[in-house]
PDB file of C-alpha atoms in Angstrom:
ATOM      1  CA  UNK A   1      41.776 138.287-106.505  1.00 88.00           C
ATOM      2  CA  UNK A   2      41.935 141.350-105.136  1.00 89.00           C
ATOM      3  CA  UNK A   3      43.592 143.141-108.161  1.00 93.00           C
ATOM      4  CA  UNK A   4      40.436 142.165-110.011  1.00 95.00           C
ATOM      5  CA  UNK A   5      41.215 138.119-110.903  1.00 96.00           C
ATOM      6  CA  UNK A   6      37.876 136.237-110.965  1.00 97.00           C
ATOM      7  CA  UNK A   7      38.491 133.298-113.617  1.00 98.00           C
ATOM      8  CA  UNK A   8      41.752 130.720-113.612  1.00 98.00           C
ATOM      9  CA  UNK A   9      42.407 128.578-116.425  1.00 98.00           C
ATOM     10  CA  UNK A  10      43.904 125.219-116.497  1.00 98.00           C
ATOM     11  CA  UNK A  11      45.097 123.244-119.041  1.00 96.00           C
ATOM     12  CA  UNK A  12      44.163 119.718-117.455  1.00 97.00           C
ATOM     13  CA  UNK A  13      44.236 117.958-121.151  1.00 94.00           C
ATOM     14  CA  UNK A  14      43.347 114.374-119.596  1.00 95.00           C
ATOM     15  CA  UNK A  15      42.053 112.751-116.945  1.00 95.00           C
ATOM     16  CA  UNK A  16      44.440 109.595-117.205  1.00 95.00           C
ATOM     17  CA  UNK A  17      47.420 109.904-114.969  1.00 95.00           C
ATOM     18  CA  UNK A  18      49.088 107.475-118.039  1.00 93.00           C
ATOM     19  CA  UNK A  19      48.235 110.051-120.880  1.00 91.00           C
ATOM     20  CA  UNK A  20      50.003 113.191-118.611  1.00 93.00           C
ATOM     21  CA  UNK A  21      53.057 110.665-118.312  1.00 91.00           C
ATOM     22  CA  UNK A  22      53.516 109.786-122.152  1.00 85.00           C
ATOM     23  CA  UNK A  23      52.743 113.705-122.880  1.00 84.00           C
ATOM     24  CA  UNK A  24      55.110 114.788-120.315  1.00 86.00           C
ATOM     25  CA  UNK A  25      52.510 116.792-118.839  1.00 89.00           C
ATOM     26  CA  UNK A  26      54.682 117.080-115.494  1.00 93.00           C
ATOM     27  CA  UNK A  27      51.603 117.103-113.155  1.00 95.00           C
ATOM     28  CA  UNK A  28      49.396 114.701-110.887  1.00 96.00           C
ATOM     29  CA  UNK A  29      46.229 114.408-111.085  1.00 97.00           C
ATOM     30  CA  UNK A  30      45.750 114.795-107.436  1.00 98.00           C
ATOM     31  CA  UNK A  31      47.771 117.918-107.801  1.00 98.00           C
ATOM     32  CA  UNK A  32      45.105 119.192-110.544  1.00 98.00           C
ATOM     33  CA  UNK A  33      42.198 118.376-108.214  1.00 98.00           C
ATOM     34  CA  UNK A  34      44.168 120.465-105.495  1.00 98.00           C
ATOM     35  CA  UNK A  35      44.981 123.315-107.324  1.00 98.00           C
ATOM     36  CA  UNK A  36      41.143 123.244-108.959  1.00 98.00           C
ATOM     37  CA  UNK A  37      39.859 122.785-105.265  1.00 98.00           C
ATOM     38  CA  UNK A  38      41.974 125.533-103.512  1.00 98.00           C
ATOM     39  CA  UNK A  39      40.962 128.247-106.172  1.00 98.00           C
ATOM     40  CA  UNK A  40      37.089 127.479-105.610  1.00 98.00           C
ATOM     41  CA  UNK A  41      38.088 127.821-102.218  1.00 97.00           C
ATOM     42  CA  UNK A  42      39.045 131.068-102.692  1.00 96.00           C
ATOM     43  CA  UNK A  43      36.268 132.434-104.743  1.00 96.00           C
ATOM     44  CA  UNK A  44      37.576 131.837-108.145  1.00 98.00           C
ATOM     45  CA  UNK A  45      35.933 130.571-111.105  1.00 98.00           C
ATOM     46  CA  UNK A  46      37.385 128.011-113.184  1.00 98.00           C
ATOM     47  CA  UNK A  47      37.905 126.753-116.236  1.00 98.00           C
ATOM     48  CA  UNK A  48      39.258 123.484-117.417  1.00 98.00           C
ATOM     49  CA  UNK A  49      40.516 122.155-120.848  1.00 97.00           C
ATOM     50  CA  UNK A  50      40.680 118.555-121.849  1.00 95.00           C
ATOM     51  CA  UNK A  51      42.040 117.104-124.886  1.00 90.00           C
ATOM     52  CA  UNK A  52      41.023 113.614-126.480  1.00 85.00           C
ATOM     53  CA  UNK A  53      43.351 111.808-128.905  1.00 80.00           C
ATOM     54  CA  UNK A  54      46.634 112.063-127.008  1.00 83.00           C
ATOM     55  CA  UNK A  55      49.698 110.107-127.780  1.00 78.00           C
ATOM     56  CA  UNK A  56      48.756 106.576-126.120  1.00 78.00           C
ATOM     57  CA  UNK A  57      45.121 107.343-125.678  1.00 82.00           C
ATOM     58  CA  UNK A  58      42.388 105.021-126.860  1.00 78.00           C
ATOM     59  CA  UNK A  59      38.827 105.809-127.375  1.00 76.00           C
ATOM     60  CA  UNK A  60      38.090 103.253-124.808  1.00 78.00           C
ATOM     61  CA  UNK A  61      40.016 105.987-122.195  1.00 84.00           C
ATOM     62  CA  UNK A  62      38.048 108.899-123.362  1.00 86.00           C
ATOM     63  CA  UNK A  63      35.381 108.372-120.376  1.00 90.00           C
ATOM     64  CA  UNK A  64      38.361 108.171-118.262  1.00 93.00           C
ATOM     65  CA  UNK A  65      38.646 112.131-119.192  1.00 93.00           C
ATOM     66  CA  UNK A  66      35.076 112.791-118.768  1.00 94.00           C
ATOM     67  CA  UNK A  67      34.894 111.648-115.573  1.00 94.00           C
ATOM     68  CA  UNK A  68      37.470 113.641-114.473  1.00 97.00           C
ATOM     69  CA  UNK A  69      36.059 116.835-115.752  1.00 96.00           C
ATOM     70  CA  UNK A  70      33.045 116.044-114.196  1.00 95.00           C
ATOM     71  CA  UNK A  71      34.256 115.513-110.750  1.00 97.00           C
ATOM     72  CA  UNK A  72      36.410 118.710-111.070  1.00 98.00           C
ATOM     73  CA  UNK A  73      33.297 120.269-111.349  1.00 97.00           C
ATOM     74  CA  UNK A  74      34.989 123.397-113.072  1.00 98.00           C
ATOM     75  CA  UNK A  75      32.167 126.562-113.671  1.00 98.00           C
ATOM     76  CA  UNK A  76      33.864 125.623-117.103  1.00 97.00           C
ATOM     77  CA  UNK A  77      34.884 123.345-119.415  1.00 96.00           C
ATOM     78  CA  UNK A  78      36.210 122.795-122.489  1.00 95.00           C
ATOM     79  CA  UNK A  79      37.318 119.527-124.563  1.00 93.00           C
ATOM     80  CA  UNK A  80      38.928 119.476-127.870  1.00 88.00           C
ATOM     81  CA  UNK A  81      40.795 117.169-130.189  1.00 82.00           C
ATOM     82  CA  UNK A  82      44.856 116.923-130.241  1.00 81.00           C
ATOM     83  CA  UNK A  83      45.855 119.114-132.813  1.00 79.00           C
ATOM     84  CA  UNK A  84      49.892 118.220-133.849  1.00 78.00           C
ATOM     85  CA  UNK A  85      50.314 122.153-134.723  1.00 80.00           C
ATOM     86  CA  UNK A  86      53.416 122.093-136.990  1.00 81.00           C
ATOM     87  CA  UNK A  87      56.418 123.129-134.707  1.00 85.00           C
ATOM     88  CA  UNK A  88      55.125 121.454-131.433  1.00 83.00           C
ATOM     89  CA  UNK A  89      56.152 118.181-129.908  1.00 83.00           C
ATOM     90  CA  UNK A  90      53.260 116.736-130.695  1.00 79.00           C
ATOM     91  CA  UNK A  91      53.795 117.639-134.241  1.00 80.00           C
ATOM     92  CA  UNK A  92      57.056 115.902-134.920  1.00 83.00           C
ATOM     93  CA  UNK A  93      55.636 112.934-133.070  1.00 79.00           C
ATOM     94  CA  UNK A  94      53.245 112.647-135.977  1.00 76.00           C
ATOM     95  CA  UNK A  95      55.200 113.108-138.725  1.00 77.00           C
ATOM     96  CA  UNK A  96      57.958 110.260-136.894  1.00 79.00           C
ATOM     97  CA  UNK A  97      55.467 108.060-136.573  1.00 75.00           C
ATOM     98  CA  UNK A  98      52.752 108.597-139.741  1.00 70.00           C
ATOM     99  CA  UNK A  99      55.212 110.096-142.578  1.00 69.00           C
ATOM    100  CA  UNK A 100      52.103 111.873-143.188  1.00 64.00           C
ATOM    101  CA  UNK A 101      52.069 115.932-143.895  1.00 62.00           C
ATOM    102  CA  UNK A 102      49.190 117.777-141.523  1.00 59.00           C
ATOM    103  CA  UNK A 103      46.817 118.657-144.242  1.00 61.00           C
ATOM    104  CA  UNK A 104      46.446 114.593-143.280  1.00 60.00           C
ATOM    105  CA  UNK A 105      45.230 114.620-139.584  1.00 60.00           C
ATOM    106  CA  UNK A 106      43.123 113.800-138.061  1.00 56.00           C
ATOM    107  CA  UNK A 107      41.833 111.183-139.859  1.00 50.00           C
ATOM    108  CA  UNK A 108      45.308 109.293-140.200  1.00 46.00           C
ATOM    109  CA  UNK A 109      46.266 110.292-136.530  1.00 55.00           C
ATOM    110  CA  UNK A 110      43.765 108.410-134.466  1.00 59.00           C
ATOM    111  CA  UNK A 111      44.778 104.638-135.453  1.00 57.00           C
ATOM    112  CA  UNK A 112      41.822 103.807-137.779  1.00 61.00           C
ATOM    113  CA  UNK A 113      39.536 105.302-135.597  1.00 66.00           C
ATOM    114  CA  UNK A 114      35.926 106.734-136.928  1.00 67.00           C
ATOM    115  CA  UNK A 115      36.248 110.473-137.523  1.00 70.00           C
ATOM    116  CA  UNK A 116      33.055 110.660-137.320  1.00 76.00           C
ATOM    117  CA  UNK A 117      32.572 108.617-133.838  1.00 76.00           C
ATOM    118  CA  UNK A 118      35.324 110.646-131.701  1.00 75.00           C
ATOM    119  CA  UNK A 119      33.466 113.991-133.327  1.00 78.00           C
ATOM    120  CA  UNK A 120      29.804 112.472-131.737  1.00 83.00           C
ATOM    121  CA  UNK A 121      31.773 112.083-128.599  1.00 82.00           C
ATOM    122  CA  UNK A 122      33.463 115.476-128.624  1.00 84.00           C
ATOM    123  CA  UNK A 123      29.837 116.639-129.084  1.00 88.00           C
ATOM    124  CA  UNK A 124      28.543 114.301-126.049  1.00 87.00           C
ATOM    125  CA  UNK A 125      31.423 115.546-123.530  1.00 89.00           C
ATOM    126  CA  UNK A 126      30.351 119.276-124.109  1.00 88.00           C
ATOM    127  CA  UNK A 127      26.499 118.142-122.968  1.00 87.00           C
ATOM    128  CA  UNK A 128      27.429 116.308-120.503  1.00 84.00           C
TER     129      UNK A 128
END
């Protein structure tokens, strides 16, 4: 802080302690409250970045995430879809389990789900 710091970013992605597992996230999500907690403490703003459509996740556990944001209470936040960027873990997951090129996602990669639908709830997280 003192060498001029005023904003920390963290990559929280979900707010399901199932979805860090399965992406092999490495992290609690006590220890994300802590850490989110201690640098308000110290005068930091924060900002947090969630990710819908992991590996494992169901629209049903999308609130799960919201929630979560919400109660970390970050001065920001930010909430995107998993994008399986060619080269990434993520990436070879999809093509394993799809046989699908990425021109393909995201429609293909959410199991049937609406594009449409997780957009309008992309759009609903950002208001809320």
């Amino acid at each position: 802080k003192a060498a001029g710091c005023r904003l920390i970013h963290f990559g929280v992605e979900s707010g399901n302690a199932e979805i860090l597992k399965a992406t092999n996230k490495k992290i609690t999500l006590e220890k994300i409250e802590a850490g989110v907690r201690l640098a308000k403490e110290k005068g930091f703003q924060t900002a947090c970045f969630f990710m819908f459509g992991l590996p494992e996740e169901r629209p049903d556990e999308f609130d799960n995430t919201l929630r979560f944001a919400r109660r970390l209470n970050p001065t920001y936040a930010s909430f995107h879809f998993a994008v399986p960027f060619p080269g990434t873990p993520l990436y070879t997951r999809y093509l394993e389990e799809r046989q699908l090129p990425w021109g393909s996602w995201p429609a293909t990669y959410f199991n049937g789900w609406p594009h449409e639908e997780i957009r309008a709830y992309l759009r609903r997280a950002f208001i809320k």
